[in-house]
XYZ file of C-alpha atoms in Angstrom:
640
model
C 0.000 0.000 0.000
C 1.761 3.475 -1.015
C 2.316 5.849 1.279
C 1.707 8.848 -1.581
C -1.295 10.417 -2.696
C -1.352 12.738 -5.899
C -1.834 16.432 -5.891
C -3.374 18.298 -8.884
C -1.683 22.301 -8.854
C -3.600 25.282 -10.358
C -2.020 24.679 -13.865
C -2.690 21.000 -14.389
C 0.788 19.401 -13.199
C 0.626 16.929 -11.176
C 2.677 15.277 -8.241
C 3.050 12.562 -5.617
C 3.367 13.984 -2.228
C 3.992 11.984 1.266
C 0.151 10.922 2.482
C -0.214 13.611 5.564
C 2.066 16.099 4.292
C 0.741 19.984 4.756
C -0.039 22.748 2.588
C 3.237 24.266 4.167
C 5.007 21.860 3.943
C 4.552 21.637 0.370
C 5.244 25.306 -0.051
C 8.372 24.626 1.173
C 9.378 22.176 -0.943
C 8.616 24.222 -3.662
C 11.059 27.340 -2.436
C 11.689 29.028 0.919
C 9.925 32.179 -0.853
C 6.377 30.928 -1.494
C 6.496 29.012 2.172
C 6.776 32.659 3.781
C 4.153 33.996 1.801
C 1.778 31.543 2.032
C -1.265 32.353 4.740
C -3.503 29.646 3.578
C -4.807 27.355 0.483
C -7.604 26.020 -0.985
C -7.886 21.754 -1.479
C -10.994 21.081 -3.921
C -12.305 24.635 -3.942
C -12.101 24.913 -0.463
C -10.561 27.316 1.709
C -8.328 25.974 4.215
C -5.614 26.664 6.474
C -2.108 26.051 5.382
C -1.531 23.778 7.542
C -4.128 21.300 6.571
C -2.792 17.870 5.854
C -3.279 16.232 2.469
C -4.669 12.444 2.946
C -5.725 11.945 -0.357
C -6.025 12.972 -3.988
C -6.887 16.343 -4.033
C -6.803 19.556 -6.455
C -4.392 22.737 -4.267
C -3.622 26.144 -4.497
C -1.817 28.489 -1.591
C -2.879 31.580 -1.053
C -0.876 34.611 -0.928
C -1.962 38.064 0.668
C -2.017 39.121 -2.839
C -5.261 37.219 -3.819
C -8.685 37.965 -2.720
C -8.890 34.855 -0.581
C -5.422 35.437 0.548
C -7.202 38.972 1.975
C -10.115 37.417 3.003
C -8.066 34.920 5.342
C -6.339 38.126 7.376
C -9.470 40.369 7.296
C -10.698 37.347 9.778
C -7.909 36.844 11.351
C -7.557 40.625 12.225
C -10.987 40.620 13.543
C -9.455 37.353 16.280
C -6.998 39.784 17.205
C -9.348 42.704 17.554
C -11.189 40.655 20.233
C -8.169 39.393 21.906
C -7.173 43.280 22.341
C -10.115 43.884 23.745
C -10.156 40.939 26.390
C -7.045 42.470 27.227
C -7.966 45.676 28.001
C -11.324 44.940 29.693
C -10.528 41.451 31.545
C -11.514 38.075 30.099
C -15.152 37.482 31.005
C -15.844 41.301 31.372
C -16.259 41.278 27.111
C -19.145 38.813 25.593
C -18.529 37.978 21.709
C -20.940 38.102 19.270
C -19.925 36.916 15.743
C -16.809 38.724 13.673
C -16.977 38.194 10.260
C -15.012 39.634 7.307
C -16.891 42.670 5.297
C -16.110 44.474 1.994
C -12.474 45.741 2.802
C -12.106 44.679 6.454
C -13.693 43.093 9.479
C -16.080 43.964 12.216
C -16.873 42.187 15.601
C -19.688 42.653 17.945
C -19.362 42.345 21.875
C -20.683 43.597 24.737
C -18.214 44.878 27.412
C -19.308 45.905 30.888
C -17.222 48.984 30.577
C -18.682 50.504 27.545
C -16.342 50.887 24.573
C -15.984 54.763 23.049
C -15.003 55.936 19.812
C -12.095 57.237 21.731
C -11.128 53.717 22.720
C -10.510 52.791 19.402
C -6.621 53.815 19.444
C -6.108 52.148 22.709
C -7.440 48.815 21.350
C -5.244 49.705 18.141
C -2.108 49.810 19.950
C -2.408 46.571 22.211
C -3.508 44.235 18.459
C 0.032 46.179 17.027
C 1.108 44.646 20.113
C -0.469 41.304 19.626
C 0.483 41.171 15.988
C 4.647 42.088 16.977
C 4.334 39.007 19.102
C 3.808 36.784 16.145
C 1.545 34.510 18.275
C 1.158 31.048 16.549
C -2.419 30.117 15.724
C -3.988 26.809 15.981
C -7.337 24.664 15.945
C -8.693 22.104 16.975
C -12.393 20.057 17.301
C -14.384 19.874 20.484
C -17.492 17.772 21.113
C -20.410 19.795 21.850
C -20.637 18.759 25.542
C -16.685 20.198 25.731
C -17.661 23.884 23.745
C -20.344 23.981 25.794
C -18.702 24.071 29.047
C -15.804 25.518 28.034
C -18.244 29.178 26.860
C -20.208 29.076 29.700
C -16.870 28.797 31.913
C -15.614 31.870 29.692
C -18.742 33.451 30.854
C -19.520 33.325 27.013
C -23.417 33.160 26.245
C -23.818 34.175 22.706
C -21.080 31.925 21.825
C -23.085 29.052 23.605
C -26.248 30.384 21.869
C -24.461 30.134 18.234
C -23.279 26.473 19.568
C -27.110 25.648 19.309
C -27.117 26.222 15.812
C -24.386 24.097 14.795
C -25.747 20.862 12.476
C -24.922 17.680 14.165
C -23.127 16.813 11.448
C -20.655 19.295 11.920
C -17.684 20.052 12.961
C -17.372 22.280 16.145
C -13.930 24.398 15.578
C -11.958 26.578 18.303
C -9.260 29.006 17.092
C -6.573 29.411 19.652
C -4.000 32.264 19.600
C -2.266 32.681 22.853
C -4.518 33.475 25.682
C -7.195 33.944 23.121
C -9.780 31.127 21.854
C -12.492 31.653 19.951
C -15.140 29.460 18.316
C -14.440 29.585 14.081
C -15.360 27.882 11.260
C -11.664 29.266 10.255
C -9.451 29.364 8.236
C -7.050 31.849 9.839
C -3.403 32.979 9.067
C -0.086 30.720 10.468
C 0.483 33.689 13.104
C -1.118 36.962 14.510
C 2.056 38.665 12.411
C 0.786 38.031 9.351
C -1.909 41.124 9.755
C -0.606 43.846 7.866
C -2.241 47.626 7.472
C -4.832 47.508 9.439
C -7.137 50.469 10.943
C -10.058 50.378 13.457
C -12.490 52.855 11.411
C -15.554 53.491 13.989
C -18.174 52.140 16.810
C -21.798 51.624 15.990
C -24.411 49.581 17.869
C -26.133 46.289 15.945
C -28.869 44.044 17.835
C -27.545 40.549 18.271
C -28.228 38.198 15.657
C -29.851 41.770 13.689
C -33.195 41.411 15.159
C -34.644 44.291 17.174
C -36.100 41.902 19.648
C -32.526 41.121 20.842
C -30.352 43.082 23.018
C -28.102 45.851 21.404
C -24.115 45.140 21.305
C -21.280 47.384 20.078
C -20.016 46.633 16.956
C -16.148 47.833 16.204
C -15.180 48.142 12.461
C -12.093 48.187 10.584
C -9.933 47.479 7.531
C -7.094 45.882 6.597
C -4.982 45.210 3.786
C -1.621 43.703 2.562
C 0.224 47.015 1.972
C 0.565 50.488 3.877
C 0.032 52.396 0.931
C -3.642 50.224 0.052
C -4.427 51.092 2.992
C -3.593 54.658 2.949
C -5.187 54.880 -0.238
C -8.835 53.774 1.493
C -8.221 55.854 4.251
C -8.386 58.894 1.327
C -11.163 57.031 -0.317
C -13.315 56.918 2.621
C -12.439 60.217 3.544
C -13.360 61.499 -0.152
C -16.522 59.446 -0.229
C -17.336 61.504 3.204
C -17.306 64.500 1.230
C -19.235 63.885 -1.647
C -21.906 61.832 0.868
C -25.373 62.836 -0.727
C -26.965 63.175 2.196
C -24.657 66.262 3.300
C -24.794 67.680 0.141
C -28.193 67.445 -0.152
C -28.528 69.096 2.739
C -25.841 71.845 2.179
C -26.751 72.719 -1.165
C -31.060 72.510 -0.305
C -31.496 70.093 -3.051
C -33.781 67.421 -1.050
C -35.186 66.648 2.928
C -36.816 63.917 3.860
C -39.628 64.341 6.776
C -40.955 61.968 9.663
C -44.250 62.491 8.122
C -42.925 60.513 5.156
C -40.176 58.367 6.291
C -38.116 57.365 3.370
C -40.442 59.514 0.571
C -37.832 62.489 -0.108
C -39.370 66.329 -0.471
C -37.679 68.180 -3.163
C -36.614 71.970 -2.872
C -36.395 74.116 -5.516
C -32.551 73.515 -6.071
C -33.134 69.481 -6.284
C -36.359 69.589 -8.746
C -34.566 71.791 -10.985
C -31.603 69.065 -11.316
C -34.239 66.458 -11.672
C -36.742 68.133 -14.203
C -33.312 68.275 -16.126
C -32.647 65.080 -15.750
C -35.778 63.920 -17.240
C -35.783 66.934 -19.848
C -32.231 65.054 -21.129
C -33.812 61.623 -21.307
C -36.883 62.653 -22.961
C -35.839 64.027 -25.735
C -33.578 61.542 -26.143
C -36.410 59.007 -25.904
C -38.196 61.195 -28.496
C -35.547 60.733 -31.144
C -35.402 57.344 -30.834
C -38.705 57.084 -31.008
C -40.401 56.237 -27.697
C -44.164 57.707 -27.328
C -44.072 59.072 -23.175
C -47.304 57.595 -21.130
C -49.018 58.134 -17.845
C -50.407 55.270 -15.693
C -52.824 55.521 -12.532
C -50.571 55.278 -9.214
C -53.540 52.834 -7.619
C -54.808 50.008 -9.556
C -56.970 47.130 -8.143
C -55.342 44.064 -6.526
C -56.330 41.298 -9.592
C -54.565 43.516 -11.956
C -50.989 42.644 -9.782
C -52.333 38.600 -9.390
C -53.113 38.644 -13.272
C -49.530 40.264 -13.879
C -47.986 37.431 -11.487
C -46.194 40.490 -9.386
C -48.715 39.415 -6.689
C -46.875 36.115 -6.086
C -43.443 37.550 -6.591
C -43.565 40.639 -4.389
C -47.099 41.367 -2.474
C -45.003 41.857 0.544
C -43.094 45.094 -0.625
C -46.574 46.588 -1.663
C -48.510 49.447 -0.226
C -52.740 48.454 0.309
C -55.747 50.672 0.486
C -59.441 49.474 0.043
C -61.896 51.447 -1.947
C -65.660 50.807 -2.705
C -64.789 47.230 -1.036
C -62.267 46.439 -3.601
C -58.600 46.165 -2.694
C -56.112 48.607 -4.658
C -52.512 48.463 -4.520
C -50.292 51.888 -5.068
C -47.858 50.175 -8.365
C -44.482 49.511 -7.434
C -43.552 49.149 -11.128
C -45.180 50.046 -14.384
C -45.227 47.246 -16.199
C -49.136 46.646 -15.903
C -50.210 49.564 -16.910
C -48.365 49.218 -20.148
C -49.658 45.929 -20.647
C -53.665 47.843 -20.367
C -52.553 50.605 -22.914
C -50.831 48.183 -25.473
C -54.187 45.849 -24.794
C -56.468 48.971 -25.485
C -56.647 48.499 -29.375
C -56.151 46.358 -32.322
C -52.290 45.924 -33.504
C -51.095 44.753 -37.247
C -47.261 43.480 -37.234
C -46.418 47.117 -39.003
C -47.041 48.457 -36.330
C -44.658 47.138 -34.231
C -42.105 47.940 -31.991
C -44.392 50.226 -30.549
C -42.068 51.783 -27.244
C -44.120 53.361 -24.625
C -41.936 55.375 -21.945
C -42.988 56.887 -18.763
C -41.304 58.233 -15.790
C -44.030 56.637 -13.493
C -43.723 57.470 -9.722
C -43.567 53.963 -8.143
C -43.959 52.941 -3.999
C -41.831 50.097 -2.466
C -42.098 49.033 1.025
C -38.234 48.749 2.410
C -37.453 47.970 5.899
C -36.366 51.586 8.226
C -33.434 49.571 8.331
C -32.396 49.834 4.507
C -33.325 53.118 4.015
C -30.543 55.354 2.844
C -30.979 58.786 1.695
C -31.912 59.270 -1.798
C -30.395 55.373 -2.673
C -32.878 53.543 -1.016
C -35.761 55.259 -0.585
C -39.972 54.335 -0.449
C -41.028 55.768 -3.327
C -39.356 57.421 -6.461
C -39.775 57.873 -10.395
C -38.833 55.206 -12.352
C -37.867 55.585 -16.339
C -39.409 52.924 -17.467
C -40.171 52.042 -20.927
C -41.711 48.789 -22.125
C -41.347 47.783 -25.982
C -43.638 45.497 -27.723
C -41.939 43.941 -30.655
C -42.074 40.686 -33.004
C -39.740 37.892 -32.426
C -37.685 39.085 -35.613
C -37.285 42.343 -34.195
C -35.913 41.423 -30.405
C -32.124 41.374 -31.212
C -32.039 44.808 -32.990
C -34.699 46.591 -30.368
C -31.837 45.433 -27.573
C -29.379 47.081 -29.941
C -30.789 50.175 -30.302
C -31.622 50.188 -26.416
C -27.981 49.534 -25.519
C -26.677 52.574 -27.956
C -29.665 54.936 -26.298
C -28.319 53.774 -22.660
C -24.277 54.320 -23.951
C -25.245 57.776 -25.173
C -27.130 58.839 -21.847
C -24.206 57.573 -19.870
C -21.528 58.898 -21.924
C -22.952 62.919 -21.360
C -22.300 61.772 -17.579
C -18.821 60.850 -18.226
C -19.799 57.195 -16.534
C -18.194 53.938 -17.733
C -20.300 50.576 -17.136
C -20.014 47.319 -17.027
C -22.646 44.548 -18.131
C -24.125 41.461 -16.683
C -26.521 39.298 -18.618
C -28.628 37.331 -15.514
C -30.525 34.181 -16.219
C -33.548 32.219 -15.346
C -34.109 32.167 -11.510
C -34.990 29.691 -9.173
C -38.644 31.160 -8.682
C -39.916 32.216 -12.474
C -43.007 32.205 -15.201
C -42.944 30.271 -18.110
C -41.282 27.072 -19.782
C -38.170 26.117 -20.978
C -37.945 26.792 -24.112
C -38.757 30.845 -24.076
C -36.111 31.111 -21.175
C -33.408 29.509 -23.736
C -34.585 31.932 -26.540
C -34.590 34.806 -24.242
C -31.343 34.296 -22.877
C -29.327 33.490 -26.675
C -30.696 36.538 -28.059
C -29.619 38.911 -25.530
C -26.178 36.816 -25.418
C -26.621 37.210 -29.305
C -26.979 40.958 -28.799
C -23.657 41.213 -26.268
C -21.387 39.315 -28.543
C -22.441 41.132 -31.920
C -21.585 44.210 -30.269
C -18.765 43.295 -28.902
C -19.595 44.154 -25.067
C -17.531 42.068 -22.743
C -19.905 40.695 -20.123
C -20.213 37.933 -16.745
C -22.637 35.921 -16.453
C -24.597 36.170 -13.367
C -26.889 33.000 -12.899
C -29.881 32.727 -11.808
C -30.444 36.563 -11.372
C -32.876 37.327 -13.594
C -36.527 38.684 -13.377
C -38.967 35.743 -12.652
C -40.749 36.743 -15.906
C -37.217 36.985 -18.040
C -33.386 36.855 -18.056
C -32.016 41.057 -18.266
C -29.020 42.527 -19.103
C -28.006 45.233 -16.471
C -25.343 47.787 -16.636
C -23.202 48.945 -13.468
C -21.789 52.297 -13.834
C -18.639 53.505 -12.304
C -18.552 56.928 -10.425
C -15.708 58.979 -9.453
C -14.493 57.216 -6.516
C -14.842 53.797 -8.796
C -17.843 52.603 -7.304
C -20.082 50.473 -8.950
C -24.182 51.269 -8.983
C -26.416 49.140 -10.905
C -28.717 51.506 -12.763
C -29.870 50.661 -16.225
C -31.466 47.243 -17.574
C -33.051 45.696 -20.232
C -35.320 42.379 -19.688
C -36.868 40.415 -22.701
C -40.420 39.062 -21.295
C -42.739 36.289 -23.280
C -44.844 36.175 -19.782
C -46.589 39.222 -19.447
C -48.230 39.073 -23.031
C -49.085 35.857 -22.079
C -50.837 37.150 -18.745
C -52.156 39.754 -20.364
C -53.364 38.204 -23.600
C -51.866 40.919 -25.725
C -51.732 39.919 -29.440
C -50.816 41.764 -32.638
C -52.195 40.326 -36.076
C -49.450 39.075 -38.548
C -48.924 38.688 -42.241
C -50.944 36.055 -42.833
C -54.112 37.948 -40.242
C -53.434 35.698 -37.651
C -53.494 36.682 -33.813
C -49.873 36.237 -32.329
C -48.333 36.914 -28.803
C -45.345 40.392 -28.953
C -42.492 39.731 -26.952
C -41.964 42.686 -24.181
C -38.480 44.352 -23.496
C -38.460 46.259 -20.415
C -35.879 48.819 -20.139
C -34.511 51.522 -17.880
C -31.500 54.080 -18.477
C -31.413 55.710 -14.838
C -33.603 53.403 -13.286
C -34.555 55.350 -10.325
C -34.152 58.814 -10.882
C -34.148 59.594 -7.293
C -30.909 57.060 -6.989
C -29.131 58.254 -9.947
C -29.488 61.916 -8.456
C -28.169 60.798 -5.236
C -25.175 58.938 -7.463
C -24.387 62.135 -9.724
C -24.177 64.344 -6.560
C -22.015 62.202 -5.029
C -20.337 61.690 -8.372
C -19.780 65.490 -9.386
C -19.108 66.268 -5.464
C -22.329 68.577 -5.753
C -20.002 70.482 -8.590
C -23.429 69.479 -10.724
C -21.980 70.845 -14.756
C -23.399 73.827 -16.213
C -25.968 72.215 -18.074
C -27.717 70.641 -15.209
C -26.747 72.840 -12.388
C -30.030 74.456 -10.665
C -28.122 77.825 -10.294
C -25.814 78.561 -13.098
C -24.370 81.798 -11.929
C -24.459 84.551 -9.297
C -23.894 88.178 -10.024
C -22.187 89.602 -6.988
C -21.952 93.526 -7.211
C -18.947 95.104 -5.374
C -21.297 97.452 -3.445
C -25.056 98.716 -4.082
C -24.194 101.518 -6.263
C -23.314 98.752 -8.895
C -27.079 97.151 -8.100
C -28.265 99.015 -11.273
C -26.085 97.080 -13.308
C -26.368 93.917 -11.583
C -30.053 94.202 -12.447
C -29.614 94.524 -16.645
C -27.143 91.689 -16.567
C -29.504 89.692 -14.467
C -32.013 90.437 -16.869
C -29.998 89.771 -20.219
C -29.394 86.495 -19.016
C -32.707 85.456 -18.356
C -34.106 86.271 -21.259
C -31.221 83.916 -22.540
C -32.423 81.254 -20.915
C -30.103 80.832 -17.833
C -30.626 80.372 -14.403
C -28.862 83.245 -12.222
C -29.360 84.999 -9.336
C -28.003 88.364 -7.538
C -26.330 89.066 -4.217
C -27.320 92.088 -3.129
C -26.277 91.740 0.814
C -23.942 94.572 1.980
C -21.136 91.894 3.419
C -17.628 91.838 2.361
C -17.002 90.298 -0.994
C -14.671 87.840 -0.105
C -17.343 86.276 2.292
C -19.926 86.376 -0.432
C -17.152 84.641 -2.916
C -16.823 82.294 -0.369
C -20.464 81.444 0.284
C -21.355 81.317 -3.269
C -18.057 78.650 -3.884
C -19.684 76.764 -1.284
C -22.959 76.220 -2.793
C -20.904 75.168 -6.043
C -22.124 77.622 -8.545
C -20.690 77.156 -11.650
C -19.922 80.524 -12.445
C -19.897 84.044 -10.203
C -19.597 87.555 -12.023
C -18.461 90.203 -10.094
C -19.287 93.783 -10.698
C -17.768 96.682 -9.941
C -16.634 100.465 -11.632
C -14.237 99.163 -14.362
C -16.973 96.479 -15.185
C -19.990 98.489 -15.236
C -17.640 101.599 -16.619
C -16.793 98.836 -19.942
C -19.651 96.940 -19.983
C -18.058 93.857 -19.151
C -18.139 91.044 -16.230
C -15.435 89.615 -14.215
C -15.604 86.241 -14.800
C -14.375 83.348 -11.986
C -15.406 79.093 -12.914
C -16.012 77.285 -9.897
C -12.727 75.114 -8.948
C -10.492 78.312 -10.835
C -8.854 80.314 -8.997
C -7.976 82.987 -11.602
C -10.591 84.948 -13.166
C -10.824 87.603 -16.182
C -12.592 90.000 -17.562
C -15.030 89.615 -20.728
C -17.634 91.159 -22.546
C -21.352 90.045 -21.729
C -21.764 88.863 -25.144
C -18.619 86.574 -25.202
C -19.621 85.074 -21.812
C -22.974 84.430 -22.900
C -22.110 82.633 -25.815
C -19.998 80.331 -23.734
C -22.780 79.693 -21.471
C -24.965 78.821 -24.308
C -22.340 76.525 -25.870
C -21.489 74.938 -22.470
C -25.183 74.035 -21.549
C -26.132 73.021 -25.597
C -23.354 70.694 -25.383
C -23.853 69.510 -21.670
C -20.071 70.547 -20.779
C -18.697 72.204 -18.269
């Protein structure tokens, strides 16, 4: 009987290996380098530690700090030696552990300590895991029965751990991750040694009910992030700190574009300043959608509750649905527009000529989400969706996705945003049979490949009615937002027995795309003020310039500039308060404004405006023609 068992590597080579041997070990063998680098591997798929023994054929890869997994591994490690810092500080059985589990970018763990933790703490805890992580403390694990985890937590004075014990399967393994004087209960895997954690930075304190329901008891829960290199992490650090300043929510505020109200939680009001942007918004998309041509429709916000079981949204999503009885009859408030396009298409006769007929509509829509989930204008109750819905023959799917896609790529590309797309298939919970879900999802792969747009595959993700094709837009800081989507539908026609008569006068089912460029306009707002830093361009800007007159004996001429450009079309205001000019300056760079003109004696004396851009910190004198002209050109070409 041989004592070797074969190991498959990443490449496809092969090799016999002593039956037992570790992942480390095998590092080794391979070159003193890789050995120090490695922090854990992965046998069949699965993660593991490095030192997991090899007992029989098996497929490997280490794992280096410079992969994902490799990250993963000391994210979770770092949040073992964030509660071992803490034990320290506080006195074993004076913290109780929750669950620490690795997030986008770093780690969090929840605890309760009798001496409550502050956001000043946070540097104290800091320095004793540097100290923790200079001490290189070997990590281990090993298996305890239940009876043994269960007395070993409660003699920790550990309840939640003994409550999360309870919720093991009996089939599996109970794991305990020791690192000094630390142990903790893990499904693992963890780094060789506490000195493996590299850049790492406790960000802030916030409290989260145990297991996340409200019923439970509230612990603290202390964040933080880690990476393999200094300078990642330093670059986060400036991230977060730059996503802080462009945070919608503050600008919103500063620059009186939106509130929201306890009498409407999560239903935003709109000042002035914000439904200016936003009429713009839909003034852009519009026309667009008139050139290509879309026909715009309005749809009741209330229709009865058969209409959402006949359109199968009752089954789907009832629970996310506002109610309200009238005459006896139940009515739901839409959360999408769909059936109401089904009722307008259904309202008359259709020959195949007619066809694709698009109907567009920026419908206001109402979606129950959890207090919870709400998050300024990105997740919000209700909001205006652009939807469109186009009815179209079989033969005329793959070139109604084309022209869809080149519609969405030109609305994008006036925001400067880049995108990426996913095509999503048939879900787990959908309408219809087999064979529509395969045509569906070739001709929209059809559609991707002809024009050329690289594209992952998400499974399983699509509507329950059809498979989509959603883009994910990029913003300044990189981020990705899922916005626009297009979803090819042979159920609702079917629901709603919508026909169209053919060539040879026969009544046949159109196939529906649904599509949306911003998807929520309330969202994408909230996404292009955090994307432009509130530094909205010219074009879309609710104030486009403020005249601010050196003193009030230039108010005269304030007044016929003010006027001139009016009647041109743009949207300026005056400063007429007697403070200092620097502070108005100031004030007025503070509410963004793309451009200020200041007027004095040499201005009014030549007929000209000093001129300063927003983000410029020289400025020059021009004529109010010449200016005027650039403003003109600026907003006709959506620059600036």
């Amino acid at each position: 009987m041989t004592n070797e068992v074969k190991i498959i590597f990443p490449d496809g080579k092969e090799s016999y290996v002593e039956k037992g041997i570790s992942l480390k070990e095998i590092a080794e063998n391979i070159s003193i380098g890789l050995a120090k680098k490695a922090v854990a591997g992965k046998v069949n798929g699965e993660l593991v530690d490095v030192g997991y023994s090899i007992s029989e054929e098996s497929a490997i890869e280490l794992v280096t700090l410079e992969s994902e997994e490799g990250l993963e591994v000391m994210r979770h490690t770092a949040a073992h030696v964030l509660a071992q810092a803490a034990e320290h500080l506080y006195g074993k059985g004076n913290v109780q552990f929750g669950i620490g589990p690795v997030i986008d970018h770093g780690f969090y763990y929840d605890m309760k300590c009798r001496e409550s933790i502050t956001q000043a703490d946070l540097v104290k805890i800091e320095k004793e895991m540097q100290k923790i992580i200079q001490e290189n403390i070997p990590i281990r694990s090993y298996e305890l029965t239940l009876e043994q985890a269960e007395a070993y937590f409660k003699q920790q004075n550990q309840p939640y751990k003994l409550e999360l014990l309870k919720s093991i399967p009996n089939d599996e393994r109970i794991t305990i991750y020791e690192q000094g004087d630390f142990s903790d209960l893990c499904r693992g895997p963890h780094l060789p040694s506490t000195g493996y954690v590299k850049a790492f930075h406790l960000t802030n304190l916030a409290g989260a009910y145990w297991r996340g329901d409200s019923d439970n008891e509230m612990l603290q829960r202390i964040y933080g992030i880690a990476f393999a290199k200094k300078k990642d992490l330093e670059a986060h650090l400036h991230f977060l700190e730059e996503a802080e300043k462009r945070d919608h929510r503050k600008l919103g505020k500063q620059l009186e574009l939106f509130m929201f109200s306890e009498e409407a939680p999560g239903m935003p009001f709109y000042l002035p300043n914000g439904q200016m942007v936003r009429q713009k918004l839909e003034d852009f998309s519009r026309e667009a959608q008139l050139k290509a041509g879309y026909q715009e429709v309005r749809t009741p916000l209330l229709m009865n509750q058969q209409l959402w079981e006949e359109s199968g949204h009752w089954d789907h999503y009832h629970e996310n649905m506002y109610f309200s009885e009238v005459d006896h009859t139940n009515f739901a408030l839409k959360p999408m527009n769909c059936p109401g396009h089904m009722l307008i298409y259904k309202q008359k006769l259709h020959s195949y000529r007619d066809l694709p007929i698009r109907l567009a509509e920026f419908g206001q829509v109402h979606r129950h989400e959890y207090s919870g989930a709400l998050n300024g204008l990105l997740r919000v109750r209700t909001f205006c969706q652009d939807d469109a819905h186009i009815f179209v023959r079989e033969d005329q799917i793959e070139a109604e996705m084309e022209k869809a896609i080149h519609l969405i790529d030109d609305i994008y590309g006036v925001f400067g945003f880049s995108y990426a797309v996913e095509l999503s298939t048939r879900p787990e919970k959908s309408m219809g049979d087999d064979a529509a879900w395969e045509l569906s999802e070739q001709a929209l792969g059809n559609v991707l490949e002809r024009m050329e747009l690289p594209y992952q595959v998400n499974e399983g993700d699509g509507a329950f009615y059809g498979p989509k094709i959603d883009f994910h837009i990029k913003d300044a800081l990189g981020r990705s937002h899922q916005c626009a989507t297009l979803q090819l539908d042979f159920q609702m026609p079917e629901k709603f027995d919508l026909t169209y008569i053919n060539a040879d006068n026969e009544k046949v089912r159109p196939v529906v795309i649904h599509r949306a460029i911003y998807g929520s306009i309330d969202r994408f707002l909230g996404i292009l003020i955090e994307h432009f830093a509130g530094a909205f361009p010219v074009w879309l800007a609710p104030v486009q310039a403020v005249i601010l007159p050196v003193s009030s004996v230039h108010q005269s001429y304030a007044d016929q500039l003010k006027e001139t450009f009016q009647e041109a079309g743009i949207r300026i205001e005056t400063d007429y308060r007697g403070e200092k000019l620097g502070l108005k300056l100031r004030e007025a760079q503070m509410k963004k404004i793309p451009y200020l003109f200041v007027v004095g004696d040499n201005e009014e004396e030549q007929q000209t405006i000093n001129v300063r851009k927003y983000g410029e910190k020289q400025s020059q004198s021009v004529s109010v023609e010449e200016i005027l002209k650039r403003l003109k050109k600026e907003i006709k070409e959506k620059n600036g």
